[in-house]
Coordinates of C-alpha atoms in Angstrom, one line a residue:
M49 CA -38.3 32.0 -14.4
L50 CA -40.1 33.6 -11.8
G51 CA -43.3 33.1 -9.5
G52 CA -44.8 31.0 -6.9
S53 CA -44.8 27.3 -6.6
I54 CA -47.1 24.1 -6.9
S55 CA -47.3 21.7 -4.2
S56 CA -47.3 18.0 -4.9
G57 CA -51.0 17.9 -4.2
R58 CA -50.6 17.1 -0.5
T59 CA -53.1 18.0 2.0
N60 CA -50.9 17.7 5.1
V61 CA -47.2 17.2 5.9
R62 CA -46.6 15.0 9.0
V63 CA -43.2 15.7 10.7
V64 CA -42.0 13.4 13.5
V65 CA -39.5 14.8 15.9
V66 CA -37.0 12.5 17.4
G67 CA -33.8 12.7 19.4
D68 CA -32.0 12.1 22.8
R69 CA -33.5 13.1 26.2
A70 CA -33.4 16.9 27.1
T71 CA -32.4 17.9 23.4
G72 CA -35.2 20.3 23.2
K73 CA -37.9 18.6 21.1
S74 CA -41.0 19.6 23.0
S75 CA -39.8 23.2 23.6
L76 CA -39.1 23.5 20.0
I77 CA -42.6 22.2 19.0
T78 CA -44.4 24.7 21.4
A79 CA -42.1 27.6 20.3
A80 CA -43.1 26.9 16.7
A81 CA -46.6 26.6 17.3
S82 CA -47.0 29.4 20.1
E83 CA -44.3 31.7 19.0
T84 CA -43.5 31.9 22.8
F85 CA -40.9 29.9 24.8
P86 CA -42.7 27.6 27.4
E87 CA -41.1 27.7 31.1
E88 CA -42.6 24.0 31.3
V89 CA -43.7 21.4 28.9
P90 CA -45.1 18.1 29.4
P91 CA -42.7 15.0 28.7
V92 CA -44.5 14.4 25.3
L93 CA -46.9 17.0 23.7
P94 CA -50.0 15.8 21.7
P95 CA -50.0 16.4 17.9
T96 CA -49.6 19.9 16.9
R97 CA -50.8 21.3 13.9
L98 CA -49.2 24.6 12.2
P99 CA -51.8 26.3 10.0
A100 CA -51.8 26.2 6.2
D101 CA -51.2 30.0 6.0
L102 CA -48.0 29.7 7.9
Y103 CA -45.8 29.0 4.8
P104 CA -46.1 29.9 1.1
D105 CA -47.1 26.5 0.1
N106 CA -50.3 26.7 2.0
V107 CA -50.1 23.1 3.3
P108 CA -50.5 22.4 7.1
V109 CA -48.0 20.6 8.9
T110 CA -48.7 18.1 11.9
I111 CA -45.8 17.8 14.1
I112 CA -45.6 14.5 16.4
D113 CA -43.6 14.7 19.6
T114 CA -41.9 11.5 20.7
S115 CA -40.5 10.2 23.9
S116 CA -36.9 9.3 24.3
S117 CA -37.5 6.4 26.8
L118 CA -36.7 3.1 26.1
E119 CA -40.1 1.5 26.9
S120 CA -41.4 4.1 24.2
R121 CA -39.1 2.8 21.4
G122 CA -41.6 0.8 19.7
K123 CA -44.2 3.6 19.6
V124 CA -41.3 5.9 18.3
A125 CA -40.9 3.3 15.5
E126 CA -44.5 3.4 14.5
E127 CA -44.6 7.1 14.5
L128 CA -41.4 7.2 12.3
K129 CA -42.8 4.7 9.7
R130 CA -45.8 7.0 9.4
A131 CA -43.7 10.2 8.9
D132 CA -43.6 12.2 5.7
A133 CA -40.4 13.9 7.2
V134 CA -38.1 13.5 10.3
V135 CA -36.6 16.3 12.6
L136 CA -33.6 14.9 14.4
T137 CA -32.5 17.0 17.3
Y138 CA -29.3 17.2 19.3
A139 CA -28.6 19.7 22.1
C140 CA -25.8 22.5 21.1
D141 CA -24.6 22.5 24.7
Q142 CA -24.3 18.9 24.9
P143 CA -21.8 17.4 22.1
S144 CA -22.6 13.9 23.1
T145 CA -26.1 14.2 21.7
L146 CA -24.3 15.4 18.3
N147 CA -22.2 12.2 18.4
R148 CA -25.2 10.0 19.0
L149 CA -26.7 11.0 15.6
T150 CA -24.1 8.9 13.8
T151 CA -23.7 6.3 16.6
F152 CA -27.4 5.5 16.9
W153 CA -30.0 7.6 15.2
L154 CA -29.2 7.6 11.6
Y155 CA -28.5 3.9 11.6
E156 CA -31.6 3.4 13.7
F157 CA -33.7 5.0 10.6
R158 CA -31.9 2.7 8.2
R159 CA -32.7 -0.5 10.3
L160 CA -36.4 0.8 10.3
E161 CA -36.2 1.3 6.5
I162 CA -37.5 4.9 7.0
K163 CA -37.0 6.4 3.6
V164 CA -38.1 10.0 4.2
P165 CA -36.0 13.3 4.3
V166 CA -34.3 14.0 7.8
I167 CA -33.6 17.4 8.9
V168 CA -30.9 17.6 11.6
V169 CA -31.6 20.5 14.2
G170 CA -29.5 21.7 16.8
C171 CA -31.6 23.0 19.6
K172 CA -30.6 25.2 22.7
L173 CA -28.0 27.4 20.5
D174 CA -28.6 29.9 23.2
K175 CA -27.0 27.9 25.9
R176 CA -23.7 27.1 23.7
D177 CA -20.5 28.6 25.3
E178 CA -17.2 29.2 23.4
E179 CA -15.9 26.1 24.7
H180 CA -18.4 24.2 22.6
H181 CA -18.2 26.6 19.6
M182 CA -18.2 24.7 16.1
N183 CA -18.4 25.4 12.5
L184 CA -21.9 23.7 11.5
E185 CA -20.9 23.1 8.0
Q186 CA -17.6 21.8 8.6
V187 CA -18.8 19.3 11.2
M188 CA -21.9 18.2 9.2
A189 CA -20.6 17.9 5.8
P190 CA -18.9 14.4 6.3
I191 CA -22.1 13.2 8.0
M192 CA -24.2 14.4 5.2
Q193 CA -21.9 12.7 2.9
Q194 CA -22.4 9.4 4.7
F195 CA -26.0 9.8 5.2
R196 CA -27.8 11.2 2.1
E197 CA -31.0 11.0 3.6
I198 CA -30.2 14.3 5.7
E199 CA -31.8 17.1 3.8
T200 CA -30.3 20.0 5.7
C201 CA -29.0 21.1 8.8
I202 CA -30.1 23.9 11.1
E203 CA -29.3 25.4 14.5
C204 CA -32.2 27.1 16.5
S205 CA -33.1 28.5 20.0
A206 CA -36.4 28.2 21.2
A207 CA -35.7 30.5 24.2
N208 CA -34.8 33.5 21.9
L209 CA -37.0 32.1 19.0
V210 CA -34.1 32.3 16.6
Q211 CA -34.8 30.1 13.4
V212 CA -37.7 28.2 15.0
P213 CA -40.1 28.5 12.1
E214 CA -37.5 27.7 9.7
V215 CA -37.1 24.3 11.2
F216 CA -40.6 23.3 9.8
Y217 CA -40.2 25.1 6.9
Y218 CA -37.5 23.2 5.7
A219 CA -39.1 19.9 6.8
Q220 CA -42.2 20.8 5.0
K221 CA -40.1 21.8 1.7
A222 CA -38.3 18.6 1.6
V223 CA -41.6 16.8 1.4
L224 CA -43.2 19.1 -1.0
H225 CA -40.1 19.8 -3.1
P226 CA -37.6 17.1 -2.6
T227 CA -33.9 17.3 -3.6
A228 CA -33.1 13.9 -4.1
P229 CA -35.2 13.1 -7.2
L230 CA -33.7 16.2 -8.9
F231 CA -30.2 16.7 -7.8
D232 CA -27.1 14.5 -7.1
H233 CA -24.8 16.5 -4.4
E234 CA -22.1 14.1 -4.9
T235 CA -21.7 15.0 -8.8
Q236 CA -23.2 18.4 -8.4
A237 CA -25.7 17.6 -11.5
L238 CA -29.1 17.2 -12.3
K239 CA -30.2 13.5 -12.2
P240 CA -30.8 11.8 -15.4
R241 CA -34.5 11.4 -15.0
C242 CA -34.9 15.3 -14.2
V243 CA -32.8 15.9 -17.3
R244 CA -35.1 13.8 -19.3
A245 CA -38.1 15.3 -18.2
L246 CA -37.0 18.7 -18.5
K247 CA -35.6 17.9 -22.2
R248 CA -39.2 16.8 -23.1
I249 CA -40.5 20.0 -21.5
F250 CA -38.0 22.1 -23.8
I251 CA -39.3 20.3 -26.8
L252 CA -43.0 20.7 -26.0
C253 CA -42.3 24.7 -25.5
D254 CA -40.0 24.9 -28.8
H255 CA -43.0 25.5 -31.2
D256 CA -41.0 26.4 -34.1
M257 CA -38.5 23.2 -33.5
D258 CA -35.5 25.3 -33.9
D259 CA -33.6 23.8 -30.7
A260 CA -34.1 27.1 -28.8
L261 CA -36.5 28.8 -26.9
N262 CA -37.1 32.5 -28.3
D263 CA -38.3 35.3 -26.3
E264 CA -42.0 34.6 -27.2
E265 CA -41.5 30.9 -26.4
L266 CA -40.0 31.8 -23.0
N267 CA -42.8 34.0 -22.1
E268 CA -45.4 31.3 -23.0
F269 CA -43.5 29.0 -21.0
Q270 CA -43.4 31.6 -18.1
I271 CA -47.2 32.2 -18.2
K272 CA -48.0 28.4 -18.3
C273 CA -45.8 27.6 -15.3
F274 CA -46.1 30.8 -13.1
N275 CA -49.1 32.6 -14.3
A276 CA -47.3 35.7 -14.9
P277 CA -45.3 37.2 -17.9
L278 CA -41.7 38.1 -17.9
Q279 CA -40.7 41.5 -18.8
P280 CA -38.3 42.3 -21.6
A281 CA -35.6 43.3 -19.2
E282 CA -36.1 40.2 -17.2
I283 CA -35.6 38.0 -20.3
V284 CA -32.5 39.9 -21.1
G285 CA -31.3 39.4 -17.6
V286 CA -32.0 35.6 -17.8
K287 CA -30.0 35.2 -21.0
R288 CA -27.2 37.3 -19.5
V289 CA -26.8 35.0 -16.5
V290 CA -26.6 31.9 -18.4
Q291 CA -24.4 33.4 -21.3
E292 CA -22.0 34.6 -18.7
K293 CA -21.6 31.1 -16.9
L294 CA -22.3 28.9 -20.0
P295 CA -21.7 30.4 -23.5
Q296 CA -23.3 27.7 -25.2
G297 CA -26.4 28.0 -23.4
V298 CA -27.6 30.9 -25.6
N299 CA -27.3 31.6 -29.3
D300 CA -28.8 33.9 -31.8
L301 CA -32.2 31.9 -31.7
G302 CA -32.6 32.0 -28.0
L303 CA -32.3 29.9 -24.9
T304 CA -30.8 26.4 -25.9
L305 CA -31.6 22.9 -24.1
T306 CA -28.1 23.4 -22.3
G307 CA -28.9 26.7 -21.2
F308 CA -32.4 25.6 -20.0
L309 CA -30.8 22.6 -18.1
F310 CA -28.3 25.0 -16.6
L311 CA -30.9 27.5 -15.4
H312 CA -32.6 24.7 -13.3
A313 CA -29.5 23.4 -11.7
L314 CA -28.6 26.9 -10.8
F315 CA -32.2 27.4 -9.1
I316 CA -31.5 24.0 -7.2
E317 CA -28.1 25.0 -6.2
K318 CA -29.5 28.2 -4.8
G319 CA -32.1 26.3 -2.9
R320 CA -34.9 27.3 -5.1
L321 CA -36.1 23.6 -5.7
E322 CA -39.8 24.8 -5.9
T323 CA -39.2 26.6 -9.1
T324 CA -38.2 23.5 -10.9
W325 CA -40.8 21.3 -9.1
T326 CA -43.5 23.8 -10.2
V327 CA -42.4 23.3 -13.9
L328 CA -42.5 19.7 -13.8
R329 CA -45.8 19.6 -11.9
K330 CA -47.4 22.0 -14.4
F331 CA -46.5 19.4 -17.3
G332 CA -48.0 16.6 -15.2
Y333 CA -45.2 14.9 -13.5
N334 CA -45.4 13.4 -10.1
D335 CA -42.6 13.1 -7.3
E336 CA -40.9 10.2 -9.0
I337 CA -40.6 12.3 -12.1
K338 CA -43.2 10.4 -14.0
L339 CA -46.5 11.3 -15.6
K340 CA -49.2 11.1 -13.0
D341 CA -51.7 8.5 -13.3
D342 CA -54.6 10.7 -14.2
N343 CA -52.6 11.6 -17.4
L344 CA -52.6 8.0 -18.2
T345 CA -56.1 7.0 -17.8
I346 CA -57.2 4.5 -20.3
P347 CA -61.0 5.1 -21.2
F348 CA -62.0 1.4 -21.6
K349 CA -63.3 -1.1 -19.1
K350 CA -61.4 -4.2 -20.1
A351 CA -62.7 -7.8 -19.3
P352 CA -60.0 -10.5 -18.4
D353 CA -60.7 -12.1 -22.0
Q354 CA -60.2 -8.7 -23.7
S355 CA -56.9 -7.0 -24.9
L356 CA -55.8 -3.7 -25.9
E357 CA -53.8 -3.0 -28.9
L358 CA -52.2 0.1 -30.8
T359 CA -54.6 1.9 -33.3
S360 CA -53.6 2.5 -36.9
E361 CA -53.1 6.1 -36.0
A362 CA -50.7 5.4 -33.1
V363 CA -48.8 2.8 -35.4
E364 CA -48.5 5.4 -38.3
F365 CA -47.0 7.9 -35.4
L366 CA -44.6 5.3 -34.3
K367 CA -43.5 4.8 -38.1
G368 CA -42.8 8.4 -38.4
V369 CA -40.7 8.5 -35.1
F370 CA -38.7 5.4 -36.3
S371 CA -37.8 7.5 -39.4
T372 CA -37.0 10.5 -37.7
F373 CA -34.5 8.8 -35.3
D374 CA -33.0 6.4 -37.9
T375 CA -30.5 9.1 -38.8
D376 CA -28.5 7.2 -41.3
K377 CA -31.6 5.8 -43.1
D378 CA -30.6 2.3 -43.0
G379 CA -33.8 0.9 -41.8
V380 CA -32.4 0.1 -38.4
L381 CA -32.2 1.8 -35.1
R382 CA -28.9 1.3 -33.6
N383 CA -28.7 1.5 -29.9
S384 CA -27.5 5.0 -29.8
E385 CA -30.5 6.1 -31.9
L386 CA -32.9 4.1 -29.6
D387 CA -31.6 5.8 -26.6
D388 CA -31.9 9.3 -28.0
L389 CA -35.3 8.2 -29.2
F390 CA -36.3 7.6 -25.5
S391 CA -34.4 10.5 -24.1
T392 CA -37.7 12.4 -23.2
A393 CA -38.7 9.3 -20.9
P394 CA -37.8 8.5 -17.6
E395 CA -35.8 5.6 -18.9
S396 CA -35.5 3.4 -21.9
P397 CA -38.5 1.0 -21.3
W398 CA -36.9 -2.0 -23.1
G399 CA -33.9 -2.4 -21.0
E400 CA -35.2 -5.1 -18.7
A401 CA -37.4 -8.2 -19.1
P402 CA -39.6 -9.1 -20.5
Y403 CA -38.8 -6.7 -23.2
K404 CA -35.0 -6.9 -23.5
D405 CA -34.6 -10.1 -25.6
A406 CA -38.1 -10.5 -26.8
V407 CA -37.5 -9.3 -30.5
E408 CA -35.2 -10.1 -33.5
R409 CA -32.1 -7.8 -33.5
T410 CA -29.5 -7.4 -36.3
P411 CA -26.1 -8.6 -35.7
L412 CA -25.0 -5.3 -34.3
G413 CA -28.0 -5.2 -31.9
G414 CA -30.4 -2.8 -33.9
L415 CA -34.0 -2.9 -34.2
S416 CA -35.8 -2.9 -37.7
L417 CA -39.1 -1.4 -38.1
S418 CA -41.0 -4.6 -37.7
A419 CA -38.9 -5.4 -34.6
F420 CA -39.6 -1.9 -33.2
L421 CA -43.2 -2.3 -33.7
S422 CA -43.2 -5.8 -32.2
E423 CA -41.8 -4.3 -29.0
W424 CA -44.6 -1.7 -28.8
A425 CA -47.2 -4.4 -29.6
L426 CA -45.8 -6.6 -26.6
M427 CA -45.8 -3.6 -24.2
T428 CA -49.3 -2.6 -25.1
L429 CA -50.5 -6.4 -24.5
L430 CA -49.0 -6.7 -21.0
E431 CA -48.8 -3.1 -19.9
P432 CA -51.0 -0.9 -21.8
A433 CA -50.7 2.1 -19.3
Q434 CA -46.9 1.9 -19.6
S435 CA -47.3 1.8 -23.4
L436 CA -49.5 5.0 -23.4
A437 CA -47.0 6.8 -21.1
N438 CA -44.2 5.9 -23.3
L439 CA -46.2 7.2 -26.3
I440 CA -46.8 10.6 -24.5
Y441 CA -43.0 10.7 -23.6
I442 CA -41.9 10.6 -27.2
G443 CA -44.5 13.0 -28.4
Y444 CA -48.0 11.5 -29.1
N445 CA -50.4 14.0 -27.9
C446 CA -53.8 12.7 -29.4
G447 CA -55.2 11.0 -26.1
A448 CA -55.6 7.4 -25.2
A449 CA -58.9 6.7 -27.1
S450 CA -56.9 7.4 -30.4
A451 CA -53.8 5.4 -29.4
L452 CA -55.4 2.2 -27.9
R453 CA -58.2 -0.1 -29.3
L454 CA -60.3 -2.6 -27.2
T455 CA -60.6 -6.0 -28.8
R456 CA -63.9 -8.1 -28.7
R457 CA -64.5 -10.7 -25.9
K458 CA -63.2 -14.0 -26.7
S459 CA -66.7 -15.6 -25.8
V460 CA -68.2 -13.4 -28.8
D461 CA -65.4 -14.3 -31.1
R462 CA -66.1 -17.9 -30.5
K463 CA -69.8 -17.3 -31.4
K464 CA -68.9 -15.4 -34.3
Q465 CA -66.2 -18.2 -35.2
Q466 CA -63.7 -15.3 -36.0
T467 CA -61.8 -12.7 -34.4
D468 CA -60.8 -8.9 -35.1
R469 CA -57.3 -9.2 -33.2
N470 CA -54.0 -8.1 -34.9
V471 CA -51.9 -9.4 -31.8
Y472 CA -52.2 -13.0 -30.6
Q473 CA -50.6 -14.3 -27.4
C474 CA -49.7 -18.0 -27.6
F475 CA -48.8 -20.1 -24.3
V476 CA -46.1 -22.4 -25.0
F477 CA -46.2 -25.3 -22.5
G478 CA -43.9 -28.5 -22.3
P479 CA -41.7 -30.5 -20.2
K480 CA -38.3 -29.7 -19.4
G481 CA -36.0 -30.4 -22.6
S482 CA -38.9 -30.3 -24.9
G483 CA -37.6 -27.4 -26.9
K484 CA -40.0 -24.6 -25.9
S485 CA -37.0 -22.0 -25.7
A486 CA -35.7 -23.1 -28.9
L487 CA -39.0 -22.6 -30.4
L488 CA -39.1 -18.9 -29.0
K489 CA -35.7 -18.1 -30.4
S490 CA -36.7 -19.5 -33.9
L491 CA -39.5 -17.1 -34.2
L492 CA -36.8 -14.4 -33.6
G493 CA -34.5 -15.9 -36.4
R494 CA -31.8 -16.7 -33.9
P495 CA -29.7 -19.9 -34.8
F496 CA -30.3 -23.3 -33.0
S497 CA -27.7 -23.6 -30.1
E498 CA -26.9 -27.1 -28.7
N499 CA -26.1 -25.4 -25.2
Y500 CA -29.3 -26.4 -22.9
A501 CA -30.2 -24.7 -20.0
V502 CA -33.5 -25.2 -17.8
T503 CA -35.8 -22.4 -18.0
T504 CA -36.9 -21.1 -14.7
D505 CA -38.6 -17.9 -15.6
E506 CA -41.1 -16.8 -18.3
H507 CA -39.7 -15.6 -21.5
Y508 CA -41.4 -13.8 -24.4
A509 CA -40.8 -13.8 -27.9
V510 CA -42.7 -11.6 -30.4
N511 CA -42.7 -11.1 -34.2
V512 CA -44.6 -10.2 -37.2
V513 CA -46.1 -13.2 -39.2
D514 CA -46.8 -13.1 -42.8
R515 CA -50.0 -14.8 -43.4
L516 CA -49.8 -17.7 -46.0
G517 CA -52.4 -18.6 -48.8
V518 CA -53.9 -16.9 -51.8
L519 CA -56.7 -14.8 -49.9
L520 CA -54.3 -14.0 -46.9
Q521 CA -51.2 -12.8 -48.9
G522 CA -50.0 -9.5 -47.6
T523 CA -51.8 -9.8 -44.2
K524 CA -49.6 -9.5 -41.4
K525 CA -50.3 -10.6 -37.7
T526 CA -48.1 -10.2 -34.6
L527 CA -47.4 -13.3 -32.7
V528 CA -46.5 -13.2 -29.1
L529 CA -45.0 -16.5 -27.6
R530 CA -45.0 -16.7 -23.9
E531 CA -42.9 -19.8 -22.5
I532 CA -44.1 -21.3 -19.5
P533 CA -41.6 -23.1 -17.2
E534 CA -42.8 -26.7 -16.4
D535 CA -42.3 -26.0 -12.7
E536 CA -44.6 -22.7 -12.9
V537 CA -47.7 -24.5 -14.8
K538 CA -49.4 -25.1 -11.3
M539 CA -49.0 -21.6 -10.0
I540 CA -50.0 -19.8 -13.3
L541 CA -53.2 -21.8 -13.6
S542 CA -54.2 -21.4 -10.1
T543 CA -56.4 -18.5 -10.7
K544 CA -59.9 -18.8 -12.8
E545 CA -58.7 -16.1 -15.1
S546 CA -55.4 -17.7 -16.1
L547 CA -56.3 -18.6 -19.7
A548 CA -58.3 -15.5 -20.2
S549 CA -55.4 -13.5 -22.2
C550 CA -54.4 -16.8 -23.9
D551 CA -55.4 -16.9 -27.6
V552 CA -53.8 -20.2 -28.4
A553 CA -51.8 -22.9 -26.5
V554 CA -48.9 -25.0 -27.8
F555 CA -47.7 -28.1 -26.2
A556 CA -44.3 -28.9 -27.2
Y557 CA -42.6 -32.4 -26.4
D558 CA -39.3 -34.1 -27.5
S559 CA -40.8 -36.6 -30.0
S560 CA -37.6 -39.1 -29.2
D561 CA -38.7 -39.2 -25.5
E562 CA -41.7 -41.4 -24.5
Y563 CA -41.9 -39.5 -21.0
S564 CA -41.6 -36.3 -22.7
L565 CA -44.9 -37.1 -24.8
K566 CA -46.6 -38.6 -21.6
R567 CA -45.9 -35.1 -19.5
A568 CA -47.0 -33.0 -22.5
S569 CA -50.4 -35.0 -22.6
E570 CA -50.8 -34.3 -18.9
L571 CA -50.1 -30.6 -19.4
L572 CA -52.6 -30.5 -22.3
M573 CA -55.3 -32.2 -19.9
T574 CA -54.6 -29.6 -17.1
V575 CA -55.0 -26.6 -19.4
A576 CA -58.0 -28.4 -21.1
R577 CA -59.8 -29.0 -17.8
R578 CA -58.9 -25.5 -16.6
G579 CA -60.3 -24.0 -19.6
E580 CA -63.7 -26.0 -19.2
V581 CA -63.9 -25.2 -15.6
S582 CA -63.2 -21.3 -16.1
G583 CA -65.0 -21.1 -19.2
F584 CA -61.9 -19.5 -21.0
M585 CA -61.4 -22.5 -23.5
V586 CA -58.5 -21.9 -25.8
P587 CA -57.4 -23.7 -29.1
C588 CA -54.6 -25.9 -28.6
L589 CA -51.9 -27.4 -30.8
F590 CA -49.6 -30.6 -30.2
V591 CA -46.1 -30.0 -31.3
A592 CA -43.6 -32.9 -31.8
A593 CA -40.3 -31.3 -31.5
K594 CA -36.6 -32.3 -32.3
D595 CA -38.1 -34.3 -35.3
D596 CA -34.6 -34.7 -36.4
L597 CA -34.0 -37.2 -33.5
D598 CA -35.2 -40.9 -34.1
S599 CA -38.5 -41.4 -32.3
Y600 CA -39.3 -44.3 -30.1
P601 CA -41.4 -47.0 -31.9
M602 CA -44.8 -46.2 -30.9
A603 CA -44.3 -42.5 -31.0
I604 CA -46.6 -41.6 -33.8
K605 CA -49.3 -44.0 -32.8
D606 CA -49.4 -42.7 -29.5
S607 CA -49.2 -39.1 -30.1
A608 CA -52.0 -39.3 -32.8
K609 CA -54.2 -41.2 -30.2
I610 CA -53.7 -38.5 -27.8
C611 CA -54.9 -35.7 -30.1
Q612 CA -57.9 -38.0 -31.3
N613 CA -58.9 -38.4 -27.5
F614 CA -58.9 -34.5 -27.2
G615 CA -60.5 -33.9 -30.4
I616 CA -57.7 -31.6 -31.7
D617 CA -55.5 -31.6 -34.8
A618 CA -52.8 -34.4 -35.3
P619 CA -49.2 -33.3 -34.0
I620 CA -47.1 -30.9 -36.0
H621 CA -43.8 -32.4 -36.5
I622 CA -40.8 -29.7 -36.1
S623 CA -37.0 -29.6 -36.1
V624 CA -35.7 -26.2 -35.2
K625 CA -32.2 -27.6 -35.5
E626 CA -32.7 -28.6 -39.2
R627 CA -34.8 -25.4 -39.7
D628 CA -37.9 -27.3 -40.7
L629 CA -40.6 -25.4 -38.8
N630 CA -43.6 -26.7 -40.8
S631 CA -45.3 -23.5 -41.1
M632 CA -45.4 -23.5 -37.3
F633 CA -45.9 -20.1 -36.7
N634 CA -48.6 -19.5 -39.4
R635 CA -50.5 -22.6 -38.0
I636 CA -50.4 -20.9 -34.6
V637 CA -52.0 -17.9 -36.0
T638 CA -54.5 -19.8 -37.9
A639 CA -55.6 -21.4 -34.9
A640 CA -56.0 -18.3 -33.0
E641 CA -58.2 -16.9 -35.8
H642 CA -60.5 -19.6 -35.5
P643 CA -61.2 -19.8 -31.6
H644 CA -64.1 -22.2 -32.1
L645 CA -61.8 -24.8 -33.5
S646 CA -59.1 -27.2 -32.0
V647 CA -60.3 -26.6 -28.6
P648 CA -59.7 -29.8 -26.5
E649 CA -62.2 -31.5 -24.6
T650 CA -61.8 -33.8 -21.6
E651 CA -63.9 -37.1 -20.7
V652 CA -65.5 -34.9 -17.8
G653 CA -66.1 -32.0 -20.2
R654 CA -67.9 -34.1 -22.5
S655 CA -70.0 -35.8 -19.8
Q656 CA -70.8 -32.4 -18.4
K657 CA -71.7 -31.1 -22.1
R658 CA -74.0 -34.3 -22.7
Y659 CA -75.6 -33.9 -19.1
R660 CA -76.2 -30.0 -20.1
H661 CA -77.8 -31.1 -23.5
L662 CA -80.0 -33.6 -21.6
V663 CA -81.2 -31.0 -19.3
N664 CA -81.9 -28.7 -21.8
R665 CA -83.7 -31.3 -24.0
S666 CA -85.9 -32.3 -20.9
L667 CA -86.7 -28.6 -20.2
M668 CA -87.6 -28.0 -23.9
F669 CA -89.8 -31.0 -23.7
T670 CA -91.4 -29.9 -20.6
S671 CA -91.8 -26.5 -21.9
V672 CA -93.7 -28.0 -25.1
V673 CA -96.0 -30.2 -22.9
A674 CA -96.9 -27.2 -21.0
A675 CA -97.5 -25.1 -24.1
V676 CA -99.7 -27.9 -25.5
A677 CA -101.7 -28.0 -22.2
V678 CA -102.2 -24.3 -22.2
V679 CA -103.4 -24.3 -25.7
G680 CA -105.6 -27.2 -25.0
L681 CA -107.1 -25.6 -21.8
A682 CA -107.7 -22.4 -23.7
A683 CA -109.5 -24.2 -26.5
Y684 CA -111.6 -26.1 -23.9
R685 CA -112.7 -22.8 -22.2
S686 CA -113.4 -21.4 -25.6
Y687 CA -115.6 -24.3 -26.6
A688 CA -117.3 -24.3 -23.1
A689 CA -118.0 -20.6 -23.5
R690 CA -119.6 -21.1 -27.0
R691 CA -121.6 -24.1 -25.6
N692 CA -123.1 -22.0 -22.7
T693 CA -123.9 -19.3 -25.0
S694 CA -125.7 -21.3 -27.5
S695 CA -127.7 -22.8 -24.7

C-alpha cells in the first residue's frame, strides 16, 4: 500500500503558538516563514501564512502568535478556542519553562476545554549546555501518558534552522491525519471504530467473498486508494512482511482480514497515518470514522407531517442479512450474532435509548425477524439518515432512493379518508399511574409487573400488528407507541409542529380513580386544541385502563360524556394485568388508517368551524348576487343595443 495522501477536505489549518515568555515563539514562527533567523522580533507577530506547497498535503497553514502577558490571557484563550492545533513551547536552556507545561499550560488547556492536538516544542536547542542535557523521550513519556492530547514532541533551533519546518508539519499532520481516532497508544492497538471501518473496506474489496484479498483484489484496492498499481514484487514484499510478523495474516488465497488490519497498525506505528487516512477517506469516511454526510443525502424534501419508511427492496435486503447472520438457523439473532452483523458499523446502533428496550426479545435477549425489522422501522421513522447509514454499513449499496419511501402528507390522507403508511406512530398520554408504561410493555409481550416507577423520560415500544377482519387478514402494520410523561406534555406541545408526526393519540386513565379521568380529559382537551390551532389534527382514543379494579360509581357515565362532548368513540376498557387488551392495538391501527375519523373537537373549534361556514356561505351568497347582477346588466345592455338598432 504505497502512494500519496488525501487530506480531510480542509482548506486551511490554524495553528496557535503559546508558551511562557522568552521561550522563542516569535523567532520560531519567523524562521519557519522566512527560513532565516531574525535578530529582532516584535513582541507579537501578526498572523503568518505558510504556503500550501510547503508540505505534501497542499494545505496552507496559518500561524497565530500569542503574548505571554497576564493582560493578554483572555485574548490567548479566544485564540486557543479557534485553533485546529496548538504548538506549546518551552526553552531548552530554561528547565523551569518545561516544568510549567505540566504545572500550568496543559491544565489550562483542559480548563478551557481545548480539544485539539498539542505539539510540544523545545526551542533554543542551540543554547542548551551539557549541564541541562536530557533525553527528550525519557522526559516526555510520562507527560504524554498523563496528557493524551499531546500528539508529539520535538526540539528545534530557530537560530540554526534545525527542525523548524518539521514543527508545523507535525502540527498540520496532527489535524489532517489525527492519531486519536485510529490508534490507542496505551494498548498499542487500533481503536474499535477504526477496526470496524477497515473490516467493512476489506469486505467491499473481497469481491469473490473468500475472506482473503488475492493479488488482483489487492491491486484494485491500491489503484482505488492511491491511483497507482502495485508491482508483483511489491505484492510479494507486502505479504512477506505480514507473514514474518503474523503468520495467520496470509493464507493460500491471499491477505486475510487479520493481515489487513496488521498492515494498518504497522503503518500507524511507523508514523504513516496518512496511508490509513487515505484509505478511509477514499471509502467515504470522515475524521470521526463515520460516513460523510454527503454519502447519506436523502433525496426527498419532507414536510413535517410526512414520514420516511423502508421500501420493500430494503426490507428484503434486511431479511437476507438476518438469514445470513442467523448462523444456527433458529429464527433468532442472539446478541453475539447481532454484534457480528453490525461489526462493520461504527457501533451497534441499538445499544442506547430509544432503541435499547423498544422491541420484543426472547428470554435470552435475542431478536426474532419481526423484532429485527421493527427496530429498523423505528430507526427509519426517528432518524432516517442514521437508518440509511447503517444500511450502507452492513452492505446495502443501492442508494437512498431505493431504500426509503416518502409517505403522503396527512392533510391529503384526511381528504382521501385513507392512508398509504405501513408504520404508525401513536402518542400515549395520561396522568401518572394511569398505566401508560404497562400498555407499552404489553405491546412487547412482557408480563405485567406490580412494581411501579414514575416515568420521567420518553419511551418507545414498537411491534408488528396482525390486522383483524376478513378483508384485512394477513395484513401487517408496524405500530410505534411513544409514551409521553405527564410533566413533559407542555414542553412537547410547545411547538406548532408537535403533533405533525403523530398518527393517532391515546389517552389512558386509571378507571378506578376519578382524578385520573379528570386529568386525562384535560390532556385530551390540550391536545385537541393544539391540533385545531396548528392544523395537525389527530384521531384520538380514550382508554380506561386497570379495568380489573373497581371503578368509582359515576365512572362509566362520566367517561362516556367526555367522549361524547369531544365527538370521539366511547372509552376502550382494558386490563393489562388480566391480559384483557380488548383488541387495543388493532383499534389504534384502525384509527390511524382512517385519519378523518375519531378526531376530537373542542367548543372553541366548533364555534370557529361554524363561523367559517357562515363566512363561506355569506361569500357564496354575495358571489351569487354579484353574478346575477352581472348577468342582468349584460342582458339589459344586449336589449338596449337591439332596441337602438331597430330604431
